[in-house]
Coordinates of C-alpha atoms and ligand atoms in Angstrom, one line a residue:
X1 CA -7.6 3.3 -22.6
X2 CA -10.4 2.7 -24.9
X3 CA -11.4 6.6 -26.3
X4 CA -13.2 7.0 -29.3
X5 CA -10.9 8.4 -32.2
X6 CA -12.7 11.5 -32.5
X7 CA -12.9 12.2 -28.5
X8 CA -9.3 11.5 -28.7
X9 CA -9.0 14.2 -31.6
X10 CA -11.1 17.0 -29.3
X11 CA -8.2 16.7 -26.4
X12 CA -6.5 20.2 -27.6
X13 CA -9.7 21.6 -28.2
X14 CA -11.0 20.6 -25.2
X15 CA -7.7 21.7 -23.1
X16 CA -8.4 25.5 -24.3
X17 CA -12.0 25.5 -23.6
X18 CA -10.6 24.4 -19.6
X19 CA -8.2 26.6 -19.6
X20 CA -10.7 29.6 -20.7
X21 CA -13.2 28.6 -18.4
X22 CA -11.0 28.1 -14.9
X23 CA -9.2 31.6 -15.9
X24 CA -12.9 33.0 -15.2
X25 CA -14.4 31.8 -12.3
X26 CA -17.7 32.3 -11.1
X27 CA -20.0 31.8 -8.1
X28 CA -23.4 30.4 -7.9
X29 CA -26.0 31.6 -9.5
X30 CA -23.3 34.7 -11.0
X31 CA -22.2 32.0 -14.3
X32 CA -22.9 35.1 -16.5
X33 CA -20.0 34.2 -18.8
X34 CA -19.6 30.9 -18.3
X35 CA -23.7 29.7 -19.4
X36 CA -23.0 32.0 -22.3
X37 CA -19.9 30.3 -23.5
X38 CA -21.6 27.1 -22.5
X39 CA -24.9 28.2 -24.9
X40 CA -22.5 29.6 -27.8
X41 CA -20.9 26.1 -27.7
X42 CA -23.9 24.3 -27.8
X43 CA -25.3 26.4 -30.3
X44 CA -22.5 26.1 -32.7
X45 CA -22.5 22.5 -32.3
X46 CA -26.3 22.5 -33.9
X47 CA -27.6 21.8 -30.6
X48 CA -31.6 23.2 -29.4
X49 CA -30.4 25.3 -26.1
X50 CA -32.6 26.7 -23.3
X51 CA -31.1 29.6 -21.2
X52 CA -32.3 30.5 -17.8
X53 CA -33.5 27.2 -16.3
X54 CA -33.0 27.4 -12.8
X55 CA -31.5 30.8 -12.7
X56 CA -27.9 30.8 -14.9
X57 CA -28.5 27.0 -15.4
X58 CA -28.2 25.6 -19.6
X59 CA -30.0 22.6 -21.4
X60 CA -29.3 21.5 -24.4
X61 CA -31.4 19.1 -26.4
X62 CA -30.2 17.1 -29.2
X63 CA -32.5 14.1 -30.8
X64 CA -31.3 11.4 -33.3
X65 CA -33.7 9.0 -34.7
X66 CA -37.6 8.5 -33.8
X67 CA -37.1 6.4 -30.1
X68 CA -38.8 8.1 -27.4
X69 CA -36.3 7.4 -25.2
X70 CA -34.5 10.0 -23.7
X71 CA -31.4 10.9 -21.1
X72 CA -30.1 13.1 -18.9
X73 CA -26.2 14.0 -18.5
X74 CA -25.2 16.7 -15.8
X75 CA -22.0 19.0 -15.3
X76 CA -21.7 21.6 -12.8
X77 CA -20.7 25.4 -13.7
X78 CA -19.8 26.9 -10.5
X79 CA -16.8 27.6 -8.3
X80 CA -15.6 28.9 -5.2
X81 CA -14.8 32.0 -3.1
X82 CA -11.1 31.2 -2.9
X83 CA -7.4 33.1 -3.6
X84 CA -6.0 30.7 -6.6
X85 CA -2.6 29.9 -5.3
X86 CA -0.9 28.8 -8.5
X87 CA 0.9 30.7 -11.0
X88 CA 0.0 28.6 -14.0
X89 CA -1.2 30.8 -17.1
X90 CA -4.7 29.5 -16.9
X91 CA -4.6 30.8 -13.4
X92 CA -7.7 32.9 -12.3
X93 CA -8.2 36.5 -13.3
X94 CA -10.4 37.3 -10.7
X95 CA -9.6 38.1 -6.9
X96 CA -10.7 35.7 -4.7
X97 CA -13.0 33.3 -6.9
X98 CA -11.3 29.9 -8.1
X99 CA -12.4 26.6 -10.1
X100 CA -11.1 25.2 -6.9
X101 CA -13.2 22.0 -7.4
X102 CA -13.0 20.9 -11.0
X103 CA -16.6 22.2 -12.1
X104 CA -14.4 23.5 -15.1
X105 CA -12.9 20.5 -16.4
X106 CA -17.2 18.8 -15.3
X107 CA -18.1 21.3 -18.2
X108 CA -15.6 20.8 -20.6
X109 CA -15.9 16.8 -20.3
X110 CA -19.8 17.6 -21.1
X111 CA -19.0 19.9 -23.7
X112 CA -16.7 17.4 -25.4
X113 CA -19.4 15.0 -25.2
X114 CA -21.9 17.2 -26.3
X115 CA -19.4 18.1 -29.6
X116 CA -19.0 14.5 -30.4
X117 CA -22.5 13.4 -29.9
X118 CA -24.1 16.5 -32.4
X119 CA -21.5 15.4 -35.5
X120 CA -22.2 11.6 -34.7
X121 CA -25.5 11.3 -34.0
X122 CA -25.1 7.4 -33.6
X123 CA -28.4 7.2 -31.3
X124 CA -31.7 6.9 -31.4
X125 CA -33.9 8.9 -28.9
X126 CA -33.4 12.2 -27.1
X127 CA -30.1 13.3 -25.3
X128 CA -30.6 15.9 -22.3
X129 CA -26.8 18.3 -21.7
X130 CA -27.6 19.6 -18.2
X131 CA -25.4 22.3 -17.1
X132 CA -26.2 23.1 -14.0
X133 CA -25.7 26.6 -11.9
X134 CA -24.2 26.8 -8.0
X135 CA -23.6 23.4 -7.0
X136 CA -21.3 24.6 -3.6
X137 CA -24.6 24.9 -1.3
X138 CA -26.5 27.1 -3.0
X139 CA -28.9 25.1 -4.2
X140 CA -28.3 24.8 -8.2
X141 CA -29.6 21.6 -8.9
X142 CA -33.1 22.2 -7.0
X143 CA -33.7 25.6 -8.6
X144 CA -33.3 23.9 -12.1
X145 CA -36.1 20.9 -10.6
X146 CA -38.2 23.3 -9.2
X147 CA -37.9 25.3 -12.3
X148 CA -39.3 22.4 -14.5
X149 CA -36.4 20.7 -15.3
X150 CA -37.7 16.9 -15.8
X151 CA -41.2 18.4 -16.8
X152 CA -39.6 20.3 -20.1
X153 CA -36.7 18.0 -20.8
X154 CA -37.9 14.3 -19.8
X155 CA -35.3 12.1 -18.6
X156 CA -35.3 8.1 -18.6
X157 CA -32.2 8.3 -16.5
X158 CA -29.4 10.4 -15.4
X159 CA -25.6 10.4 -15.1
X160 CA -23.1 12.9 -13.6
X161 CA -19.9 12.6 -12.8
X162 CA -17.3 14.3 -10.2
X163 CA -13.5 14.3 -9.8
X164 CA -11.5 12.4 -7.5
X165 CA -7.6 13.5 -6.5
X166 CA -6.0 10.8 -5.4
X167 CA -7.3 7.9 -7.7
X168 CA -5.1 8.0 -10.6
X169 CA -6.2 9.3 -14.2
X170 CA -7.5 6.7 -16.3
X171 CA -9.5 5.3 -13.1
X172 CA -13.3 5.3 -12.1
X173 CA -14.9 4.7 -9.2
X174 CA -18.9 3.8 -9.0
X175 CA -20.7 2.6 -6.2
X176 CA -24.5 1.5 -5.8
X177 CA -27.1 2.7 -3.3
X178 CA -26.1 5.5 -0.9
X179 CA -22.9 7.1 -1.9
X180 CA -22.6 10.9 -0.6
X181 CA -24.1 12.2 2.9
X182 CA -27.7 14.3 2.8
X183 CA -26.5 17.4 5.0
X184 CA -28.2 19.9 6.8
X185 CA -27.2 23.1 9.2
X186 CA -29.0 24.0 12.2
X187 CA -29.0 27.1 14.3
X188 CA -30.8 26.9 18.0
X189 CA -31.5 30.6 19.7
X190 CA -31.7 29.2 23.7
X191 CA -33.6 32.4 25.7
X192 CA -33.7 32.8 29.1
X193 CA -33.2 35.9 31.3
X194 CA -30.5 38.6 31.9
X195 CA -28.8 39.1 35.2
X196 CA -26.2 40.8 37.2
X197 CA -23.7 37.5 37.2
X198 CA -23.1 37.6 41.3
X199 CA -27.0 37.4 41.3
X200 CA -28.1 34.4 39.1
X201 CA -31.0 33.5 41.1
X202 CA -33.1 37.1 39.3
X203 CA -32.3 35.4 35.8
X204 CA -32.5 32.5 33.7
X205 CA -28.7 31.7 32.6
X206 CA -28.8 30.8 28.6
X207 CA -25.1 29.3 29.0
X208 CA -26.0 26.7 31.0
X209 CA -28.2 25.8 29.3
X210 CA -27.0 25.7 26.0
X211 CA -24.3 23.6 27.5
X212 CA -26.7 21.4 28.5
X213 CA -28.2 21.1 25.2
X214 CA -24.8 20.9 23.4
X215 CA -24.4 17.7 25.4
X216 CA -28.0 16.2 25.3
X217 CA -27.7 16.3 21.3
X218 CA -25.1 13.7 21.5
X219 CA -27.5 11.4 22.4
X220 CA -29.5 11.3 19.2
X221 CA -27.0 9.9 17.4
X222 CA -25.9 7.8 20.4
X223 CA -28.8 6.8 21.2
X224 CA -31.7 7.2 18.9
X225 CA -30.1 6.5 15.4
X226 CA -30.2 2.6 14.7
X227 CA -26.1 1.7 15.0
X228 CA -26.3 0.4 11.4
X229 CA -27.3 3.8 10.4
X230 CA -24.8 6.3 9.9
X231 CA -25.0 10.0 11.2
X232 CA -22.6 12.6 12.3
X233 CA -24.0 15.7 14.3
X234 CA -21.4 18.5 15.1
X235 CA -21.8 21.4 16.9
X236 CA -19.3 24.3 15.5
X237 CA -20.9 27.4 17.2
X238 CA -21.7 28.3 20.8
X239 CA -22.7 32.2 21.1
X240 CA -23.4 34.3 24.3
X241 CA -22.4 37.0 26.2
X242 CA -20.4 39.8 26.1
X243 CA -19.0 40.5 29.8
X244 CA -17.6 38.9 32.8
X245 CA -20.3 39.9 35.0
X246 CA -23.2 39.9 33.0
X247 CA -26.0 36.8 32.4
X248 CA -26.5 37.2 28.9
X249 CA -30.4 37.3 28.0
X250 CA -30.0 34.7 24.5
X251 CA -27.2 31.6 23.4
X252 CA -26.9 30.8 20.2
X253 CA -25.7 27.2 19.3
X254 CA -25.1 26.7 15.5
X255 CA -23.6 23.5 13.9
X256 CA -24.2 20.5 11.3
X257 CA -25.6 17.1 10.5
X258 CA -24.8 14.7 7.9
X259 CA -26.5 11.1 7.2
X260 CA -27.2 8.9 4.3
X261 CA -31.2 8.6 4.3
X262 CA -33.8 11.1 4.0
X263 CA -35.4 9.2 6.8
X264 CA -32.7 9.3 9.3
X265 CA -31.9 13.2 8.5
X266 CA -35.8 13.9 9.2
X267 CA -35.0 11.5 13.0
X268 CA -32.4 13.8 13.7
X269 CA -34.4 17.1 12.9
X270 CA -36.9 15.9 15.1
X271 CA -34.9 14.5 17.9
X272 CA -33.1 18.1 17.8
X273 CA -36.4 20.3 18.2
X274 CA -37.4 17.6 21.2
X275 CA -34.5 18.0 22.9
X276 CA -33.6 21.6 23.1
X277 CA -36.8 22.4 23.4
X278 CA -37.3 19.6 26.5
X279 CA -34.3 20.8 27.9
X280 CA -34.2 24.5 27.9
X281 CA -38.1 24.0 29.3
X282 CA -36.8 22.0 31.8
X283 CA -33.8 24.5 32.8
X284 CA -36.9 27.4 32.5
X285 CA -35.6 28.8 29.4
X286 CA -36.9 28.4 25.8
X287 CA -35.2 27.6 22.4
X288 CA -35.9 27.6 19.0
X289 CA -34.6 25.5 16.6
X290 CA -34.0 26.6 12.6
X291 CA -33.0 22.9 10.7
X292 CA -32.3 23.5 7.1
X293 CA -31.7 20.5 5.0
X294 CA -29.5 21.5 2.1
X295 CA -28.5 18.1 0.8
X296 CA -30.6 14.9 0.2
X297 CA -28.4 12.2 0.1
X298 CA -26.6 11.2 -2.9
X299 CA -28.2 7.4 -3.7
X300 CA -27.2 5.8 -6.8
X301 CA -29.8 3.6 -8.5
X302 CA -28.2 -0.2 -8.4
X303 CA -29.2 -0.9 -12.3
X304 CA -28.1 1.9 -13.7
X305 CA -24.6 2.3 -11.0
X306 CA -24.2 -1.6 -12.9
X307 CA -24.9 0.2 -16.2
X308 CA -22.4 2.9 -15.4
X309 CA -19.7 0.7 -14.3
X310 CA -20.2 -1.4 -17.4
X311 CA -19.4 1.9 -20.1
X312 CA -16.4 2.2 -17.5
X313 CA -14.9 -1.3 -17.7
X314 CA -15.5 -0.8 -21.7
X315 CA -13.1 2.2 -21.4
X316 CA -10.7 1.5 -19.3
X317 CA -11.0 -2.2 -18.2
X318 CA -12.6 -3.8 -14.9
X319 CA -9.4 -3.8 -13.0
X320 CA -9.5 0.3 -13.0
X321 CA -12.5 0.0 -11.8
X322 CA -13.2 0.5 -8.3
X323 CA -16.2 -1.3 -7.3
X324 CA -18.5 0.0 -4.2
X325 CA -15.7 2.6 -2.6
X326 CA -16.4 3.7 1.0
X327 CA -19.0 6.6 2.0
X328 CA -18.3 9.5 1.4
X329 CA -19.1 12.3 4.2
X330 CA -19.2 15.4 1.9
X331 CA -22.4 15.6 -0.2
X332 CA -23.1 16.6 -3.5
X333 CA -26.7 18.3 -4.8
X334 CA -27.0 16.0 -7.8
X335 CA -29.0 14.1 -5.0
X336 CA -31.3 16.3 -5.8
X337 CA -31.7 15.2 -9.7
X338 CA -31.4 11.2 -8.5
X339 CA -34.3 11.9 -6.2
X340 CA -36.1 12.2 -9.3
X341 CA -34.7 10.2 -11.6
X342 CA -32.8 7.0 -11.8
X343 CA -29.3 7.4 -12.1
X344 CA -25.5 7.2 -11.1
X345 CA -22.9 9.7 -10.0
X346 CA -19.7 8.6 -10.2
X347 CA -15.9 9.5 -9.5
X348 CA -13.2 10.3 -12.2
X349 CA -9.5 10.1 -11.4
X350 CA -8.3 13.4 -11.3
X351 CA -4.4 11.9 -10.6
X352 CA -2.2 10.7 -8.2
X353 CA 1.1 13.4 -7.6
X354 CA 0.4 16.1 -9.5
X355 CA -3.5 15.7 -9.9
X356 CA -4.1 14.8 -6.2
X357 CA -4.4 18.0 -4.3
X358 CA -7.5 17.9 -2.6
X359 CA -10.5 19.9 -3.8
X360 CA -11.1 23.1 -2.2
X361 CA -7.4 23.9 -1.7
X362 CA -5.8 27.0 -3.3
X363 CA -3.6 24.8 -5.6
X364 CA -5.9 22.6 -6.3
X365 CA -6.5 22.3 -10.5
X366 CA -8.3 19.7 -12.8
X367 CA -6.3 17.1 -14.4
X368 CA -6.6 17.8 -17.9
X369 CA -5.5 14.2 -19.2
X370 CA -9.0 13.3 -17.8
X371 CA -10.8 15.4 -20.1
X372 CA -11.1 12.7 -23.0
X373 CA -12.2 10.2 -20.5
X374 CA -15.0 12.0 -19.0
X375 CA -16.6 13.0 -22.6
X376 CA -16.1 9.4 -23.4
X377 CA -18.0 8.4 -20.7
X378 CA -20.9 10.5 -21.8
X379 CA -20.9 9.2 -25.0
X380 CA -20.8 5.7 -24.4
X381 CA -23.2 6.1 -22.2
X382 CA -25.7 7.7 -25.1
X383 CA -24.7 5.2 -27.4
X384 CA -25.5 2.0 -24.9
X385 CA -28.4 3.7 -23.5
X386 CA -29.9 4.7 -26.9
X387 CA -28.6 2.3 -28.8
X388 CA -29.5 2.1 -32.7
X389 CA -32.1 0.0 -33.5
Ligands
LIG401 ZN1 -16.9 21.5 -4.2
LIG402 ZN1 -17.5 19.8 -6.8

């Protein structure tokens, strides 16, 4: 591997910081402690910081040189409402909350960077550290938008970077175009009339028609998405009733829908409040039909994905690179940054063996041999990007 000297001589540092940060765990929108040592950091590095962006989220600005060019680098702060399973002694102190998906070891890597960029300075142009609040589906990355965050601290482009068990340490992956799913929940209240259940002809029977819907919705990917689009629409919750001879008066059908286009979520939201309205009117019912889209889809822009992959065959040659890896179902809010500006998310090994528990799992933990990587990343990055005149 090809890691800047310095990089290389932050690995211990960097470590600690980790260690610190996954031993205190916090959820969305709650990273009290972990902004603050995220602001001290910066701070001490001689960096311009800006508290409070979106909530809990942290900017720091540092400019080198007169260039007007400028650009963004994002890490997540966040973690999860989960019972750490392991018994290392970086393990979390706090019931029930766990850096079970490597935001941790995102913030150190962008700390790192952030350390090596300040004492270097070898740039020219404006450098954007965006630490963002409640990435797990709470909406971090738009608050920090909404809040301004391209308006106050312009970026020419944007890289961010996530984890990946499974793909060994000292290996990226970066794919162009769609990459991560746009998701959405949806909750449909079905209302007809209550009834004795020996007497169904006095009522209007929500079941069946909820049924009825739950079946009908399998037609809109079936039939209404293009088959060279991709959706998935799973219904997880059917609610009615509380007795075995009653007709309840309301159903409740709850569930989720994932696709890779804006435009193909928005065919599916309509096609939903068509067809459980269409049937339940048709059945003499009504239903109403909540769709909340909580992830865009996470679209990588195809010059700067070549860019990114470029820094990444620099570091640790092409061959550990893997080129254009298959979709990926989950999705990720950074989608919500890209949609904005032109940029690449991209995967980090976090280990095969011992780094490849899945994220989201008790024992899951960050693979701290990636941590020089990922900063090196960032700075290579700067330094192409912004290179010295
Ligand atoms: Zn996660
Ligand atoms: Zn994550």
């Amino acid at each position: 591997m090809n890691i800047p000297p310095r990089i290389a001589s932050l690995h211990a540092e960097m470590t600690a910081w980790r260690h610190d940060i996954h031993a205190h765990p916090e959820l969305g929108f709650e990273e009290e402690r972990t902004s603050a040592l995220v602001a001290d950091k910066l701070t001490a590095f001689g960096i311009e910081v800006h508290r409070g962006v979106g909530r809990t989220g942290v900017v720091g600005v540092l400019r080198a040189g007169s260039s007007a060019r400028s650009i963004g680098l994002r890490a997540d702060m966040d973690a999860l409402p989960i019972q750490e399973a392991n018994a290392f002694d970086h393990r979390s102190r706090r019931a029930g909350r766990m850096h079970a998906c490597g935001h941790d070891g995102h913030t150190t890597m962008l700390l790192g960077a952030a350390r090596a960029l300040a004492e270097s300075r070898n740039f020219d142009g404006t450098v954007n550290f965006i630490f963002q609040p409640a990435e797990e589906g709470l909406g971090g990355a738009r608050a920090m938008v909404d809040d301004g965050l391209f308006e106050r601290f312009p970026c020419q482009t944007i890289f961010g970077m996530h984890n990946r068990p499974g793909l060994p340490v000292g290996r990226f992956a970066v794919r162009s175009g769609p990459m991560m799913a746009g998701g959405g929940f949806f909750d449909i209240r079905v209302t007809g009339k209550g009834a004795h259940a020996a007497r169904p002809e006095t009522g209007v029977d929500p079941v069946i028609v909820a049924a009825h819907i739950a079946t009908a919705l399998q037609t809109i990917v079936a039939r209404n998405v293009a088959p060279t689009d991709t959706a998935v629409l799973s219904i997880t919750r059917i609610l009615a009733g509380d007795a075995y001879n009653v007709i309840p008066q309301t159903a409740l059908l709850g569930g989720t829908v994932r696709a890779f286009s804006k435009e193909v979520m928005a065919q599916v939201d309509q096609a939903m409040r068509r067809v459980a309205k269409g049937v339940a009117e048709g059945l003499g019912a009504s239903a109403e039909v909540d769709f909340r889209t909580l992830f865009a889809p996470t679209i990588n822009d195809a010059d700067q994905a070549e860019f990114a992959a470029l820094i990444c065959n620099e570091l640790v040659g092409a061959d550990r690179v893997e080129r254009d890896p298959p979709l990926i179902m989950a999705s990720e809010d950074f989608s919500y940054m890209l949609e904005k500006v032109p940029g690449c998310y991209l995967n980090i090994g976090n280990g095969e063996g011992e780094g490849a528990c899945e994220v989201h799992n008790p024992a899951y933990d960050f693979n701290d041999r990636a941590l020089p990587l990922g900063a090196a990343f960032f700075v290579r990055a700067v330094e192409t990007k912004l290179k010295k005149g």
